[in-house]
Amino acid sequence: MFMFLGTPAFTQTPVPVKVLIQAIDATHWQPLVTQFNQTHPNIQLQVVKGPNNTNLVEDLYTSAFLLGDSPYDLVYMDIVWVQKFAAAGWLADLSDRMTPEELNVYLQGDIEGGRYQGKLYRIPFQTDGGMLYYRRDLLEQIGAAPPETFAELMTIAKTLQERNLVEWGYVWQGKQYEGLSAMFVEILAGYGGFWIDPQMQAVGLDEAQAIAAVEFLRDTLAEGISPPGVTTYSEEETRRLFQNGKAAFLRNWPYVYSLASDSDLAGKFAIKPMMHTPGNTSGACLGGWGLGMAKSSQHPDAAWQAIEYFNQPEVQRQYFQQTGYVPARRSLFYDSQLITESNYLPRLLPVLDNSVLRPPIPQYAQASDILQRYLSAALTGRETPQRAMELAAKETRVLLSRGGG
């Protein structure tokens, strides 16, 4: 059963604007929704609480649009939903509503992730990027610099474990779910490989770089750098291991920083871009959420006012202070008020500027499912890395050849 958030309307005929959001974020939005409705008395913004599982929220949006009578005016989207929804004709083109100068205030990757076939369908609200957390205190004990390459990480992790300074060297998201694809995008970029080139419709999963990326992850398990259970871990399991002092290195998202800073680990860790091989560069999987407008909305101007409201600097500043979710506007990374409260914010920007988009294609959900299945098979030893990636590439090429979403 869904619940609605929002203040009662006291004007005569307020225009209703509805949006579906996963429950935890809907709770975070409540103060902002209240403020919006107070400052926009002719509009009543109503947030429908959906499941916390983002895949289920995507399914609910999809079902509503397929039925042809969607109740939603706004669409709160993960960056990987944009192309699917736009290709299906469910989103309004927002290209004429913002000038290039107005778009320049956002992280470039966030804007590009909101486009499909040259048109803009999503305005970013919060951004995300994968990064490496490391135990600065432990590295100082052995006189090691933070690792730049995969080989350096393995060497440092082994040294720390051999000296009984930490139980595990490196933890990452190995469960068969979207987080596995997001994590692998970064390892793949660090090896100089690629998943799908949307312009060329090329697949790189069976090339040498991709196979080497899988072999690195397998090696962390085979050599005891990563715990055997890592193939069942998502973000929170890995965060807790790191935060409880049981791991030297962690791949995760920015939200971990504020949580770890409020724990016994405060002052003992730092962040940096992910590793890479010599001659290649690191990549942070770009995540984040933003607002689009349903093409079927009967209230597009009111819906646009809500989008404009949520993208004001002061609103994004408030949301970051409230949740720790990273704002999408570049200026806020240097906001004196935010830096005073969260001094790590400027250090996130270089990580996010080195971001890597997951393939911006309408069939992304199916492509990710293929990758997850075969990666899981390789990581759990059911297939060799080469065989798994050959099968993944073959199935992905078949998917792309069918076209559509």
Short mmCIF file of C-alpha atoms in Angstrom, two decimals:
data_model
loop_
_atom_site.label_atom_id
_atom_site.label_comp_id
_atom_site.label_asym_id
_atom_site.label_seq_id
_atom_site.Cartn_x
_atom_site.Cartn_y
_atom_site.Cartn_z
CA MET A 1 0.00 0.00 0.00
CA PHE A 2 1.40 3.39 -0.98
CA MET A 3 1.46 6.43 1.27
CA PHE A 4 1.47 10.08 0.29
CA LEU A 5 3.70 12.79 1.65
CA GLY A 6 2.93 16.47 1.35
CA THR A 7 1.11 19.22 3.10
CA PRO A 8 -2.65 19.66 2.67
CA ALA A 9 -3.62 22.26 0.11
CA PHE A 10 -5.22 25.39 1.47
CA THR A 11 -5.71 27.12 -1.86
CA GLN A 12 -8.92 26.65 -3.79
CA THR A 13 -7.73 24.46 -6.65
CA PRO A 14 -4.05 23.52 -6.30
CA VAL A 15 -2.56 21.64 -9.23
CA PRO A 16 -1.53 18.12 -8.15
CA VAL A 17 1.95 16.96 -9.18
CA LYS A 18 2.83 13.35 -8.34
CA VAL A 19 6.11 11.47 -8.27
CA LEU A 20 7.02 7.92 -7.21
CA ILE A 21 10.12 7.55 -5.02
CA GLN A 22 11.59 4.66 -3.07
CA ALA A 23 10.50 4.79 0.56
CA ILE A 24 13.79 5.76 2.20
CA ASP A 25 14.33 8.68 -0.17
CA ALA A 26 10.69 9.72 0.12
CA THR A 27 11.25 10.13 3.86
CA HIS A 28 14.32 12.26 3.18
CA TRP A 29 12.31 14.36 0.74
CA GLN A 30 9.54 15.15 3.22
CA PRO A 31 10.99 18.46 4.54
CA LEU A 32 11.66 19.63 0.99
CA VAL A 33 8.16 18.68 -0.13
CA THR A 34 6.67 20.60 2.79
CA GLN A 35 8.74 23.66 1.89
CA PHE A 36 7.80 23.43 -1.77
CA ASN A 37 4.08 23.24 -1.03
CA GLN A 38 4.33 26.16 1.36
CA THR A 39 6.12 28.34 -1.19
CA HIS A 40 4.01 27.17 -4.15
CA PRO A 41 0.41 27.36 -2.84
CA ASN A 42 -1.07 26.78 -6.30
CA ILE A 43 0.70 23.41 -6.62
CA GLN A 44 0.49 20.37 -4.37
CA LEU A 45 3.49 18.09 -4.75
CA GLN A 46 2.60 14.56 -3.73
CA VAL A 47 5.28 11.91 -3.22
CA VAL A 48 4.16 8.31 -3.57
CA LYS A 49 6.28 6.01 -1.43
CA GLY A 50 7.44 2.97 -3.35
CA PRO A 51 9.58 -0.02 -2.33
CA ASN A 52 13.17 0.52 -1.23
CA ASN A 53 14.37 -1.82 -3.97
CA THR A 54 15.13 0.50 -6.89
CA ASN A 55 14.52 -2.25 -9.46
CA LEU A 56 10.96 -2.57 -8.14
CA VAL A 57 10.47 1.19 -8.41
CA GLU A 58 11.63 1.03 -12.04
CA ASP A 59 9.15 -1.79 -12.64
CA LEU A 60 6.31 0.26 -11.11
CA TYR A 61 7.07 3.22 -13.37
CA THR A 62 7.28 0.87 -16.36
CA SER A 63 3.94 -0.76 -15.53
CA ALA A 64 2.24 2.61 -15.03
CA PHE A 65 3.46 3.88 -18.41
CA LEU A 66 2.64 0.64 -20.24
CA LEU A 67 -0.94 0.82 -18.94
CA GLY A 68 -1.21 4.17 -20.68
CA ASP A 69 -2.70 6.08 -17.77
CA SER A 70 0.28 6.90 -15.55
CA PRO A 71 -0.60 8.97 -12.48
CA TYR A 72 2.92 10.44 -12.32
CA ASP A 73 3.86 13.89 -13.56
CA LEU A 74 7.48 13.66 -12.48
CA VAL A 75 9.82 10.70 -12.87
CA TYR A 76 12.60 10.35 -10.28
CA MET A 77 15.19 8.33 -12.17
CA ASP A 78 18.38 6.44 -11.61
CA ILE A 79 20.81 7.55 -14.31
CA VAL A 80 20.61 4.12 -16.00
CA TRP A 81 16.84 4.36 -16.58
CA VAL A 82 16.91 7.43 -18.81
CA GLN A 83 17.54 5.84 -22.20
CA LYS A 84 14.98 3.07 -21.67
CA PHE A 85 12.24 5.49 -20.63
CA ALA A 86 13.11 8.04 -23.33
CA ALA A 87 13.27 5.43 -26.11
CA ALA A 88 9.83 4.19 -25.07
CA GLY A 89 8.42 7.71 -25.45
CA TRP A 90 7.50 8.09 -21.79
CA LEU A 91 9.54 11.23 -21.05
CA ALA A 92 9.10 14.84 -22.12
CA ASP A 93 12.00 16.49 -23.93
CA LEU A 94 13.48 19.12 -21.60
CA SER A 95 16.08 20.44 -24.05
CA ASP A 96 14.33 23.79 -24.60
CA ARG A 97 13.76 24.44 -20.91
CA MET A 98 17.41 25.08 -20.01
CA THR A 99 20.18 26.98 -21.80
CA PRO A 100 23.68 25.53 -22.25
CA GLU A 101 24.90 28.05 -19.65
CA GLU A 102 22.36 26.78 -17.14
CA LEU A 103 23.45 23.19 -17.75
CA ASN A 104 27.12 24.06 -17.21
CA VAL A 105 26.55 24.37 -13.45
CA TYR A 106 26.20 20.57 -13.21
CA LEU A 107 28.76 17.80 -13.45
CA GLN A 108 29.15 17.08 -17.16
CA GLY A 109 28.73 13.33 -16.76
CA ASP A 110 25.39 13.84 -15.02
CA ILE A 111 24.09 15.93 -17.92
CA GLU A 112 25.33 13.47 -20.55
CA GLY A 113 23.71 10.63 -18.61
CA GLY A 114 20.39 12.45 -18.90
CA ARG A 115 20.45 12.60 -22.70
CA TYR A 116 19.10 10.24 -25.34
CA GLN A 117 19.70 10.78 -29.06
CA GLY A 118 20.89 14.31 -28.36
CA LYS A 119 17.85 15.39 -26.34
CA LEU A 120 17.73 16.09 -22.61
CA TYR A 121 15.29 14.10 -20.48
CA ARG A 122 16.64 14.29 -16.93
CA ILE A 123 17.94 17.09 -14.70
CA PRO A 124 20.37 15.80 -12.03
CA PHE A 125 19.54 16.18 -8.35
CA GLN A 126 22.18 14.07 -6.60
CA THR A 127 25.28 12.45 -8.02
CA ASP A 128 27.39 9.45 -7.12
CA GLY A 129 30.67 7.84 -8.09
CA GLY A 130 32.57 4.79 -6.95
CA MET A 131 35.88 5.34 -5.17
CA LEU A 132 38.55 3.64 -3.12
CA TYR A 133 38.48 4.03 0.66
CA TYR A 134 41.73 3.12 2.41
CA ARG A 135 43.09 2.88 5.94
CA ARG A 136 45.54 5.75 6.01
CA ASP A 137 46.78 4.80 9.48
CA LEU A 138 47.65 1.25 8.44
CA LEU A 139 49.47 2.37 5.30
CA GLU A 140 51.50 4.80 7.40
CA GLN A 141 52.51 1.94 9.73
CA ILE A 142 54.14 0.05 6.86
CA GLY A 143 55.40 3.16 5.04
CA ALA A 144 53.22 2.60 1.97
CA ALA A 145 51.71 5.23 -0.29
CA PRO A 146 48.06 4.80 -1.37
CA PRO A 147 47.91 2.39 -4.32
CA GLU A 148 47.59 3.71 -7.85
CA THR A 149 47.65 0.34 -9.61
CA PHE A 150 45.92 -2.99 -9.03
CA ALA A 151 49.29 -4.64 -8.41
CA GLU A 152 50.16 -2.10 -5.72
CA LEU A 153 46.86 -2.72 -3.95
CA MET A 154 47.51 -6.47 -3.91
CA THR A 155 51.05 -6.01 -2.55
CA ILE A 156 50.00 -3.60 0.21
CA ALA A 157 47.01 -5.75 1.19
CA LYS A 158 49.19 -8.87 1.49
CA THR A 159 51.75 -7.02 3.61
CA LEU A 160 49.08 -5.74 6.01
CA GLN A 161 47.57 -9.20 6.33
CA GLU A 162 50.95 -10.91 6.84
CA ARG A 163 51.71 -8.49 9.69
CA ASN A 164 48.30 -9.20 11.22
CA LEU A 165 47.32 -5.56 10.99
CA VAL A 166 44.00 -6.32 9.29
CA GLU A 167 41.90 -9.38 8.52
CA TRP A 168 41.00 -8.61 4.90
CA GLY A 169 42.80 -6.60 2.28
CA TYR A 170 40.06 -5.49 -0.11
CA VAL A 171 36.26 -5.66 -0.06
CA TRP A 172 33.96 -4.91 -2.98
CA GLN A 173 30.42 -5.60 -4.17
CA GLY A 174 30.35 -9.12 -5.63
CA LYS A 175 26.69 -10.06 -5.24
CA GLN A 176 24.74 -10.73 -8.45
CA TYR A 177 22.85 -7.42 -8.71
CA GLU A 178 23.28 -3.98 -10.29
CA GLY A 179 26.05 -3.08 -7.87
CA LEU A 180 28.20 -5.81 -9.42
CA SER A 181 27.91 -4.18 -12.85
CA ALA A 182 28.67 -0.75 -11.37
CA MET A 183 31.76 -2.03 -9.59
CA PHE A 184 33.00 -3.92 -12.66
CA VAL A 185 32.70 -0.84 -14.89
CA GLU A 186 35.44 0.74 -12.77
CA ILE A 187 37.77 -2.27 -12.87
CA LEU A 188 37.17 -2.51 -16.62
CA ALA A 189 38.04 1.16 -17.13
CA GLY A 190 41.20 0.72 -15.05
CA TYR A 191 42.30 -2.08 -17.39
CA GLY A 192 41.58 0.06 -20.46
CA GLY A 193 38.60 -2.02 -21.54
CA PHE A 194 35.00 -1.25 -22.36
CA TRP A 195 31.60 -2.90 -22.00
CA ILE A 196 29.47 -1.54 -24.85
CA ASP A 197 30.21 1.28 -27.28
CA PRO A 198 26.70 2.63 -28.02
CA GLN A 199 27.79 4.55 -31.13
CA MET A 200 29.52 1.59 -32.78
CA GLN A 201 27.25 -1.03 -31.17
CA ALA A 202 30.46 -2.83 -30.26
CA VAL A 203 30.93 -5.17 -27.29
CA GLY A 204 34.28 -5.42 -25.51
CA LEU A 205 33.56 -8.03 -22.85
CA ASP A 206 35.56 -10.79 -24.57
CA GLU A 207 38.62 -8.65 -25.24
CA ALA A 208 41.85 -9.16 -23.32
CA GLN A 209 41.37 -6.14 -21.06
CA ALA A 210 37.96 -7.32 -19.85
CA ILE A 211 39.20 -10.86 -19.19
CA ALA A 212 42.15 -9.44 -17.24
CA ALA A 213 39.74 -7.32 -15.17
CA VAL A 214 37.79 -10.44 -14.17
CA GLU A 215 41.01 -12.29 -13.41
CA PHE A 216 42.03 -9.51 -11.01
CA LEU A 217 38.81 -9.96 -9.05
CA ARG A 218 39.29 -13.73 -9.07
CA ASP A 219 42.85 -13.27 -7.80
CA THR A 220 41.68 -11.23 -4.80
CA LEU A 221 39.61 -14.25 -3.79
CA ALA A 222 42.16 -16.92 -4.67
CA GLU A 223 44.92 -15.16 -2.71
CA GLY A 224 42.76 -14.44 0.31
CA ILE A 225 42.88 -10.67 -0.15
CA SER A 226 39.07 -10.59 -0.29
CA PRO A 227 36.80 -12.75 1.90
CA PRO A 228 35.08 -15.74 0.24
CA GLY A 229 31.71 -14.18 1.10
CA VAL A 230 32.41 -11.10 -1.02
CA THR A 231 30.50 -12.75 -3.88
CA THR A 232 27.35 -12.27 -1.76
CA TYR A 233 28.10 -8.73 -0.54
CA SER A 234 26.38 -5.50 -1.54
CA GLU A 235 27.27 -1.98 -0.39
CA GLU A 236 26.26 -2.27 3.24
CA GLU A 237 28.04 -5.56 3.98
CA THR A 238 31.28 -4.14 2.62
CA ARG A 239 30.83 -0.83 4.44
CA ARG A 240 30.36 -2.56 7.77
CA LEU A 241 33.48 -4.70 7.31
CA PHE A 242 35.56 -1.63 6.53
CA GLN A 243 33.97 0.55 9.20
CA ASN A 244 34.50 -2.16 11.83
CA GLY A 245 38.22 -2.21 11.06
CA LYS A 246 38.30 -5.59 9.32
CA ALA A 247 39.41 -4.42 5.84
CA ALA A 248 42.20 -2.18 4.57
CA PHE A 249 40.59 -1.17 1.26
CA LEU A 250 36.98 -0.69 0.23
CA ARG A 251 35.29 0.12 -3.06
CA ASN A 252 32.08 2.03 -2.36
CA TRP A 253 30.08 5.23 -2.89
CA PRO A 254 30.43 8.67 -1.22
CA TYR A 255 27.69 8.00 1.36
CA VAL A 256 30.14 5.84 3.33
CA TYR A 257 32.35 8.81 4.19
CA SER A 258 29.99 10.51 6.62
CA LEU A 259 29.01 7.21 8.26
CA ALA A 260 32.61 6.11 8.74
CA SER A 261 33.49 9.58 10.05
CA ASP A 262 30.95 9.10 12.83
CA SER A 263 32.51 5.78 13.88
CA ASP A 264 35.70 4.59 15.58
CA LEU A 265 37.34 4.85 12.16
CA ALA A 266 37.16 8.67 12.19
CA GLY A 267 40.46 10.21 11.14
CA LYS A 268 41.96 6.85 10.18
CA PHE A 269 40.83 6.59 6.56
CA ALA A 270 40.92 8.56 3.32
CA ILE A 271 39.54 8.35 -0.23
CA LYS A 272 41.04 8.37 -3.70
CA PRO A 273 40.15 7.43 -7.28
CA MET A 274 40.07 3.74 -8.10
CA MET A 275 43.13 1.82 -9.26
CA HIS A 276 44.28 1.35 -12.84
CA THR A 277 46.95 -0.50 -14.78
CA PRO A 278 50.10 1.36 -15.93
CA GLY A 279 49.26 3.49 -18.95
CA ASN A 280 45.54 3.61 -18.23
CA THR A 281 43.41 5.88 -16.06
CA SER A 282 41.01 5.22 -13.22
CA GLY A 283 37.26 5.42 -13.66
CA ALA A 284 34.43 6.03 -11.22
CA CYS A 285 31.11 4.48 -12.14
CA LEU A 286 28.71 7.42 -12.38
CA GLY A 287 25.55 6.98 -10.37
CA GLY A 288 22.96 9.37 -9.07
CA TRP A 289 19.35 10.41 -9.39
CA GLY A 290 17.48 13.15 -11.15
CA LEU A 291 14.06 14.37 -12.21
CA GLY A 292 12.40 14.01 -15.57
CA MET A 293 8.89 14.85 -16.65
CA ALA A 294 6.31 12.32 -17.82
CA LYS A 295 5.26 13.03 -21.40
CA SER A 296 1.70 12.18 -20.37
CA SER A 297 1.60 14.78 -17.57
CA GLN A 298 -1.44 17.05 -17.69
CA HIS A 299 0.48 19.65 -15.65
CA PRO A 300 3.86 20.14 -17.35
CA ASP A 301 4.42 23.72 -16.21
CA ALA A 302 3.68 22.86 -12.57
CA ALA A 303 5.93 19.79 -12.87
CA TRP A 304 8.72 21.94 -14.26
CA GLN A 305 8.41 24.32 -11.31
CA ALA A 306 9.07 21.35 -9.03
CA ILE A 307 12.15 20.36 -11.06
CA GLU A 308 13.44 23.93 -10.85
CA TYR A 309 12.86 24.01 -7.10
CA PHE A 310 14.79 20.80 -6.41
CA ASN A 311 17.74 22.02 -8.43
CA GLN A 312 18.28 25.25 -6.55
CA PRO A 313 21.68 25.40 -4.80
CA GLU A 314 20.11 25.98 -1.40
CA VAL A 315 17.82 22.96 -1.77
CA GLN A 316 20.65 20.67 -2.84
CA ARG A 317 22.78 22.06 0.00
CA GLN A 318 20.02 21.27 2.50
CA TYR A 319 19.59 17.75 1.10
CA PHE A 320 23.31 17.02 1.38
CA GLN A 321 23.39 18.29 4.96
CA GLN A 322 20.38 16.15 5.76
CA THR A 323 21.40 12.93 3.99
CA GLY A 324 25.04 13.01 2.92
CA TYR A 325 23.96 12.38 -0.70
CA VAL A 326 26.29 14.32 -2.96
CA PRO A 327 24.80 17.33 -4.81
CA ALA A 328 24.95 17.53 -8.60
CA ARG A 329 25.86 21.23 -8.84
CA ARG A 330 29.62 21.86 -9.13
CA SER A 331 29.59 25.03 -7.02
CA LEU A 332 28.48 23.11 -3.93
CA PHE A 333 31.73 21.14 -3.85
CA TYR A 334 33.41 24.43 -2.92
CA ASP A 335 30.60 25.81 -0.78
CA SER A 336 32.23 27.23 2.36
CA GLN A 337 29.34 26.19 4.59
CA LEU A 338 29.42 22.60 3.35
CA ILE A 339 33.21 22.35 3.48
CA THR A 340 33.17 23.49 7.10
CA GLU A 341 30.80 20.65 7.91
CA SER A 342 32.19 18.08 5.43
CA ASN A 343 35.79 18.88 4.57
CA TYR A 344 36.10 15.88 2.23
CA LEU A 345 33.66 17.35 -0.32
CA PRO A 346 36.30 19.00 -2.58
CA ARG A 347 38.19 15.69 -2.74
CA LEU A 348 35.15 14.02 -4.28
CA LEU A 349 35.20 16.25 -7.34
CA PRO A 350 38.32 14.76 -9.02
CA VAL A 351 36.82 11.28 -8.50
CA LEU A 352 33.50 12.29 -10.07
CA ASP A 353 35.19 14.14 -12.93
CA ASN A 354 36.84 10.82 -13.85
CA SER A 355 33.46 9.17 -14.11
CA VAL A 356 32.47 6.33 -16.43
CA LEU A 357 28.91 5.95 -17.67
CA ARG A 358 27.33 2.56 -17.78
CA PRO A 359 26.24 1.92 -21.39
CA PRO A 360 23.59 4.56 -22.23
CA ILE A 361 21.34 2.25 -24.24
CA PRO A 362 17.60 1.48 -24.03
CA GLN A 363 18.37 -2.20 -23.38
CA TYR A 364 20.63 -1.41 -20.42
CA ALA A 365 18.67 -3.48 -17.89
CA GLN A 366 18.95 -6.61 -20.05
CA ALA A 367 22.64 -5.95 -20.81
CA SER A 368 23.38 -5.55 -17.11
CA ASP A 369 21.55 -8.77 -16.29
CA ILE A 370 23.72 -10.63 -18.82
CA LEU A 371 26.92 -9.19 -17.37
CA GLN A 372 25.88 -9.92 -13.78
CA ARG A 373 25.09 -13.57 -14.53
CA TYR A 374 28.37 -14.31 -16.26
CA LEU A 375 30.50 -12.27 -13.86
CA SER A 376 28.95 -14.20 -10.98
CA ALA A 377 29.71 -17.47 -12.76
CA ALA A 378 33.36 -16.45 -13.16
CA LEU A 379 33.76 -15.14 -9.61
CA THR A 380 32.27 -18.25 -8.02
CA GLY A 381 34.33 -20.61 -10.17
CA ARG A 382 31.48 -22.00 -12.26
CA GLU A 383 33.19 -20.68 -15.42
CA THR A 384 36.68 -19.49 -16.25
CA PRO A 385 36.99 -15.72 -16.73
CA GLN A 386 37.63 -16.16 -20.44
CA ARG A 387 34.73 -18.51 -21.04
CA ALA A 388 32.36 -16.39 -18.94
CA MET A 389 33.24 -13.19 -20.80
CA GLU A 390 33.00 -14.90 -24.20
CA LEU A 391 29.48 -16.06 -23.34
CA ALA A 392 28.54 -12.63 -21.95
CA ALA A 393 29.81 -10.90 -25.09
CA LYS A 394 27.97 -13.30 -27.38
CA GLU A 395 24.66 -12.86 -25.55
CA THR A 396 25.10 -9.08 -25.42
CA ARG A 397 25.68 -8.92 -29.18
CA VAL A 398 22.47 -10.87 -29.74
CA LEU A 399 20.64 -8.41 -27.49
CA LEU A 400 21.96 -5.41 -29.40
CA SER A 401 21.15 -6.97 -32.75
CA ARG A 402 17.50 -7.16 -31.78
CA GLY A 403 17.38 -3.39 -31.15
CA GLY A 404 14.58 -1.77 -29.18
CA GLY A 405 14.28 -1.61 -25.40
#
